[in-house]
Coordinates of C-alpha atoms in Angstrom, one line a residue:
X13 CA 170.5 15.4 89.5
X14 CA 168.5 12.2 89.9
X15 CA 165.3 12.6 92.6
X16 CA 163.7 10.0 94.5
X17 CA 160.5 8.4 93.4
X18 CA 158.9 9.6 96.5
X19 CA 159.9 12.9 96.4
X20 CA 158.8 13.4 92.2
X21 CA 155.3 12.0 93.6
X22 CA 155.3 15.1 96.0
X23 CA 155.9 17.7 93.8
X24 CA 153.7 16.6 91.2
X25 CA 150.6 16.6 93.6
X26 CA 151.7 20.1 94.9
X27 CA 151.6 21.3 91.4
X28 CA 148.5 20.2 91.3
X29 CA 146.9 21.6 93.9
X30 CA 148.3 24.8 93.1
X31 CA 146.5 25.0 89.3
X32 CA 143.8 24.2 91.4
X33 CA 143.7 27.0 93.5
X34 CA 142.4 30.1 91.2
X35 CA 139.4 27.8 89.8
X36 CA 138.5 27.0 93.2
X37 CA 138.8 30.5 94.4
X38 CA 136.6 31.9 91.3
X39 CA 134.4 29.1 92.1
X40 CA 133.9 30.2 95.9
X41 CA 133.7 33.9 96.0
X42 CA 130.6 35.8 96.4
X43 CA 129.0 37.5 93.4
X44 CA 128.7 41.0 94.1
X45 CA 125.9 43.3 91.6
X46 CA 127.3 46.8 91.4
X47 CA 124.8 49.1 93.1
X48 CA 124.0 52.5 91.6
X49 CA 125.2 55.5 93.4
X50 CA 122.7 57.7 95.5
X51 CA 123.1 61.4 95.6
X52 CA 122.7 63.2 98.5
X53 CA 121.3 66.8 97.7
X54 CA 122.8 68.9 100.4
X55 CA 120.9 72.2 101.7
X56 CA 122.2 75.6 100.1
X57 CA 123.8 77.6 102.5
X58 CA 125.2 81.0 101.8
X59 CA 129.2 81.0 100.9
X60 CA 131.2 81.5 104.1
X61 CA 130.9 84.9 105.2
X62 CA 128.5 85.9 102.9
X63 CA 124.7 87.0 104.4
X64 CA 121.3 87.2 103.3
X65 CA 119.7 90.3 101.8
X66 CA 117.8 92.3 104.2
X67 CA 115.2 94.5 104.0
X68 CA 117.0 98.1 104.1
X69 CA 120.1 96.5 102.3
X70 CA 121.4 96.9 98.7
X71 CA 122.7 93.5 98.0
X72 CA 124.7 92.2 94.7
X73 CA 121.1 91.1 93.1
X74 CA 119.2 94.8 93.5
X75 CA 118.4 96.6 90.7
X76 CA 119.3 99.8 90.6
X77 CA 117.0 102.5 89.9
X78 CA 113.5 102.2 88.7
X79 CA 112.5 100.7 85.0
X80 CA 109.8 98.7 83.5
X81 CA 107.7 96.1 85.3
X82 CA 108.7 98.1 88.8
X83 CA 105.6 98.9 90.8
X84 CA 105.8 101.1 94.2
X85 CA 103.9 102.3 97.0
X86 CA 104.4 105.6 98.2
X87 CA 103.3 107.2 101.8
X88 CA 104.2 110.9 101.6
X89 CA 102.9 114.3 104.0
X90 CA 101.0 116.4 101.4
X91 CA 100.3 120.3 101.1
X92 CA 97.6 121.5 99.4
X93 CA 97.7 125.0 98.3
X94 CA 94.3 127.0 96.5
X95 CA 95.7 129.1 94.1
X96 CA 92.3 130.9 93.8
X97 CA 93.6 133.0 90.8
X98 CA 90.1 134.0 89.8
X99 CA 87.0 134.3 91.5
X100 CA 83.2 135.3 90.6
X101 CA 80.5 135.9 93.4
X102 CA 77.0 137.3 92.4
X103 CA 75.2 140.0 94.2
X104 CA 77.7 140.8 96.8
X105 CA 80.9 140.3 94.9
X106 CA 83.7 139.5 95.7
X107 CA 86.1 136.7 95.6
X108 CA 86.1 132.9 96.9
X109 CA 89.4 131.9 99.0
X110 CA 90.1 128.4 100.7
X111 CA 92.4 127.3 103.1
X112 CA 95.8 125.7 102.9
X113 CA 96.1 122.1 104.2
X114 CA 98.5 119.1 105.6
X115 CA 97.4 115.3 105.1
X116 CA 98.7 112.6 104.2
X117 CA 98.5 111.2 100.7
X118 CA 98.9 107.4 99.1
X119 CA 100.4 107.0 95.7
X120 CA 100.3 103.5 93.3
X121 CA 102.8 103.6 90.6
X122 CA 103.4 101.4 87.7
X123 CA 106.3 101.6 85.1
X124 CA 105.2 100.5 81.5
X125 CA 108.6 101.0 80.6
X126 CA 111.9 102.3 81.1
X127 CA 110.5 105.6 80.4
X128 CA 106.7 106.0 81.1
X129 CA 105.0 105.6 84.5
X130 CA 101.0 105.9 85.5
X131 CA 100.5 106.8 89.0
X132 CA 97.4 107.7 91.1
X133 CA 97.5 109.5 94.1
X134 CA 94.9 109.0 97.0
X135 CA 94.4 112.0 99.6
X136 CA 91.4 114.1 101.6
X137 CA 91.6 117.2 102.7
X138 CA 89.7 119.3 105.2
X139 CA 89.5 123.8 103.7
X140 CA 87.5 126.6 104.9
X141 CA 85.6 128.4 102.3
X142 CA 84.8 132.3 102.6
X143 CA 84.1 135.5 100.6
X144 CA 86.8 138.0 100.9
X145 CA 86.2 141.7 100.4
X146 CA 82.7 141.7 99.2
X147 CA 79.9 144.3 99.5
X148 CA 79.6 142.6 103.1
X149 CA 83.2 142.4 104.0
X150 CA 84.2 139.0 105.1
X151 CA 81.5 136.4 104.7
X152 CA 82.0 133.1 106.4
X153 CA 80.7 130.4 103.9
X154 CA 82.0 127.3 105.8
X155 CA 84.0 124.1 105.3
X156 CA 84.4 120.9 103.3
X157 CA 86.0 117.6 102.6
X158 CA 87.7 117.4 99.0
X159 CA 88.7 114.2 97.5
X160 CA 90.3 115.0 94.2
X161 CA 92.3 111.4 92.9
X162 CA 94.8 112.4 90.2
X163 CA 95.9 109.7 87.6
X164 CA 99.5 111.5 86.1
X165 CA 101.2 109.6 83.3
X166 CA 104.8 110.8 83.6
X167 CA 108.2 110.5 81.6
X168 CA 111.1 109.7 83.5
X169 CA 114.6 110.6 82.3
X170 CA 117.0 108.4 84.0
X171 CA 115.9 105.0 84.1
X172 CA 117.7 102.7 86.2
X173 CA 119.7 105.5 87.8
X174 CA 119.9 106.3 91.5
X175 CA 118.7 109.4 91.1
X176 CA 115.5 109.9 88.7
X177 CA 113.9 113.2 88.1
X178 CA 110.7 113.1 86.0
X179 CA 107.4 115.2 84.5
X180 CA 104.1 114.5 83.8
X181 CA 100.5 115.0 82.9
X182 CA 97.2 114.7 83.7
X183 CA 93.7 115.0 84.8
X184 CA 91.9 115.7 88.4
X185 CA 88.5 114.6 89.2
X186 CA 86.9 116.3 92.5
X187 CA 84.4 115.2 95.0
X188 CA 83.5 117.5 97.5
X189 CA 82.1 115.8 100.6
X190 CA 80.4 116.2 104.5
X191 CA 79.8 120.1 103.4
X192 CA 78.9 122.0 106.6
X193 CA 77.7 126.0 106.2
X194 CA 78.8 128.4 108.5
X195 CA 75.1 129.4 109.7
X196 CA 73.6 132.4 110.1
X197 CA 73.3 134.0 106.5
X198 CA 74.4 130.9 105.1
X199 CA 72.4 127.9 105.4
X200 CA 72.9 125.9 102.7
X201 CA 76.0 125.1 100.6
X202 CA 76.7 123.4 97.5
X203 CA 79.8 122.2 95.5
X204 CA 79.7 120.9 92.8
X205 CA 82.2 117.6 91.1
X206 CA 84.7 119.4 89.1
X207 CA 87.2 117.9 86.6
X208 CA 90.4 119.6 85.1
X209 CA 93.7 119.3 84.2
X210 CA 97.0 118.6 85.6
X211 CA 100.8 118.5 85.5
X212 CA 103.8 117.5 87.6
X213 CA 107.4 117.6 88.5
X214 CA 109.4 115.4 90.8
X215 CA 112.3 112.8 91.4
X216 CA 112.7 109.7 92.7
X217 CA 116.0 108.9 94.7
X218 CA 117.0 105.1 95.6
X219 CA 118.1 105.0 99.1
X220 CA 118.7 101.5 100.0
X221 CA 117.8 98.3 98.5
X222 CA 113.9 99.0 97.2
X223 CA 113.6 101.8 99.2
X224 CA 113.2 105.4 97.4
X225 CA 112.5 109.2 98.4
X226 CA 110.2 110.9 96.2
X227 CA 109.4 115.0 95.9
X228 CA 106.9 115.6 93.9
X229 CA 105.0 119.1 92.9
X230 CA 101.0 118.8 91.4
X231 CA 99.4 122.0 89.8
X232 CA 95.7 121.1 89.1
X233 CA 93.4 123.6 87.4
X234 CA 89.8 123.3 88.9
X235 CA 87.1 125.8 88.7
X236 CA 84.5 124.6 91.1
X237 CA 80.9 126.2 91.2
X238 CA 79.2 127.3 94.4
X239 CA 75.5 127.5 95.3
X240 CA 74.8 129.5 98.4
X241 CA 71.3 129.5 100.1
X242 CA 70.1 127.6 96.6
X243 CA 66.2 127.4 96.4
X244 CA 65.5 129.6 99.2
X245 CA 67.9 127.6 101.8
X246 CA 69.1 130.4 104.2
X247 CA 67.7 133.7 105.1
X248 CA 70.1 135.1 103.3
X249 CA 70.5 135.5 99.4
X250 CA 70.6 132.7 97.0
X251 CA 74.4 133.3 95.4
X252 CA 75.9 132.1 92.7
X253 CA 80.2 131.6 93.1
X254 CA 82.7 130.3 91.1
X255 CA 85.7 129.8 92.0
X256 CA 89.0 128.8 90.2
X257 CA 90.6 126.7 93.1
X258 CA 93.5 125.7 90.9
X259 CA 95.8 124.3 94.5
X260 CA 99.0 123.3 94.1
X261 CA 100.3 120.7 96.0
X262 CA 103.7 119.5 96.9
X263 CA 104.4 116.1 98.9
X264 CA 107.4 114.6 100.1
X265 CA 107.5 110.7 101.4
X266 CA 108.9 107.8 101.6
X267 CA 108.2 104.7 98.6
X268 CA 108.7 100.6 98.0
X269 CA 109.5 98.9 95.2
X270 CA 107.6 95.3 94.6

């Protein structure tokens, strides 16, 4: 089939401009530089449904029980109980009994491991002193402050356990402060710092999150000498006492682990 000169001319230059066309498109189009990609952090918030830890809750991340590194504070209501199991008053005989007490006490702990803890306790307590059944009956001797800190190093036997009952051992220093004599035959009183001895029983119990409930029962062995109407001080006697106070104490509270 035979096609016009005219018409050859046309498709040639039609051809032509098509070829063309890529070339010129690569020629024309904008260059474009591949920017880097920028990464939004996005604030953590807790998985739907799921809350933060309070302060009386026992959440997923709590440890349980108590263990090495753990350090607590502990508020408890103490007793303090004299023993008195031995007593030895010159001249008018005798023995030397003091009264029972309620205060509250302050305990630091600190676990050097799983097993072994070192704790001081932190307490004052008000007694009345007096000299039962001695050649003068019932002789009023008057009261005083004690501040005996105890430093206990204790083995527990259920390390990271809910419930955690331990024992211990240790020593008892005494101060014996703001001293006031009853008057009359006695004027002047003395009582001197005493160190002795101690040992303990107890439990901790993990109640919620780092909160714990502790019992704990001291028996401290103190003999404390007495100086009544020393150096002429009173119209009465000058009398020697001793007096093996040895209290037991038993405390109850409430601790927090940090």
């Amino acid at each position: 089939m035979k096609t016009s000169p005219l018409l050859s001319r046309i498709l040639g230059v039609s051809a032509a401009l098509v070829a063309c066309v890529p070339f010129y498109a690569q020629a024309q189009a904008p260059a474009y530089v591949s920017a880097p990609m920028v990464t939004l952090n996005a604030p953590a918030y807790p998985a739907h449904g799921a809350q933060a830890c309070g302060l009386f809750e026992t959440c997923a991340t709590t440890k349980q029980g108590l263990g090495k590194g753990d350090f607590l504070i502990r508020l408890s209501a103490l007793g303090v109980l004299p023993q008195d199991t031995s007593s030895r008053v010159g001249v008018i005989g005798g023995r030397v009994s003091a009264s029972n007490q309620v205060m509250p006490e302050l305990t630091f702990e600190y676990f050097f491991t799983d097993h072994i803890s070192l704790d001081l306790i932190a307490a004052s307590t008000r007694h009345q002193l007096a000299v039962q059944d001695s050649a003068l009956g019932k002789v009023d001797l008057g009261s005083t402050w004690v501040l005996p800190p105890t430093v206990t190093l204790a083995w527990h036997f259920r390390p990271h356990r809910r419930f955690n009952p331990y024992v211990g051992v240790g020593m008892t220093l005494a101060f014996f402060y703001d001293i006031n004599p009853a008057g009359g035959a006695v004027q002047k009183l003395d009582l001197r710092t005493t160190v002795g001895p101690a040992a303990n029983v107890g439990f901790d119990y993990q109640i919620a999150g780092n909160w714990f409930v502790n019992v704990d029962a001291k028996q401290m062995f103190l003999s404390v000498p007495a100086y009544i109407n020393e150096r002429g001080g009173g119209v009465g006697p000058f009398i020697h006492a001793r007096d093996s106070l040895n209290p037991t104490t038993v405390a109850a509270g409430i601790e927090y682990r940090f």
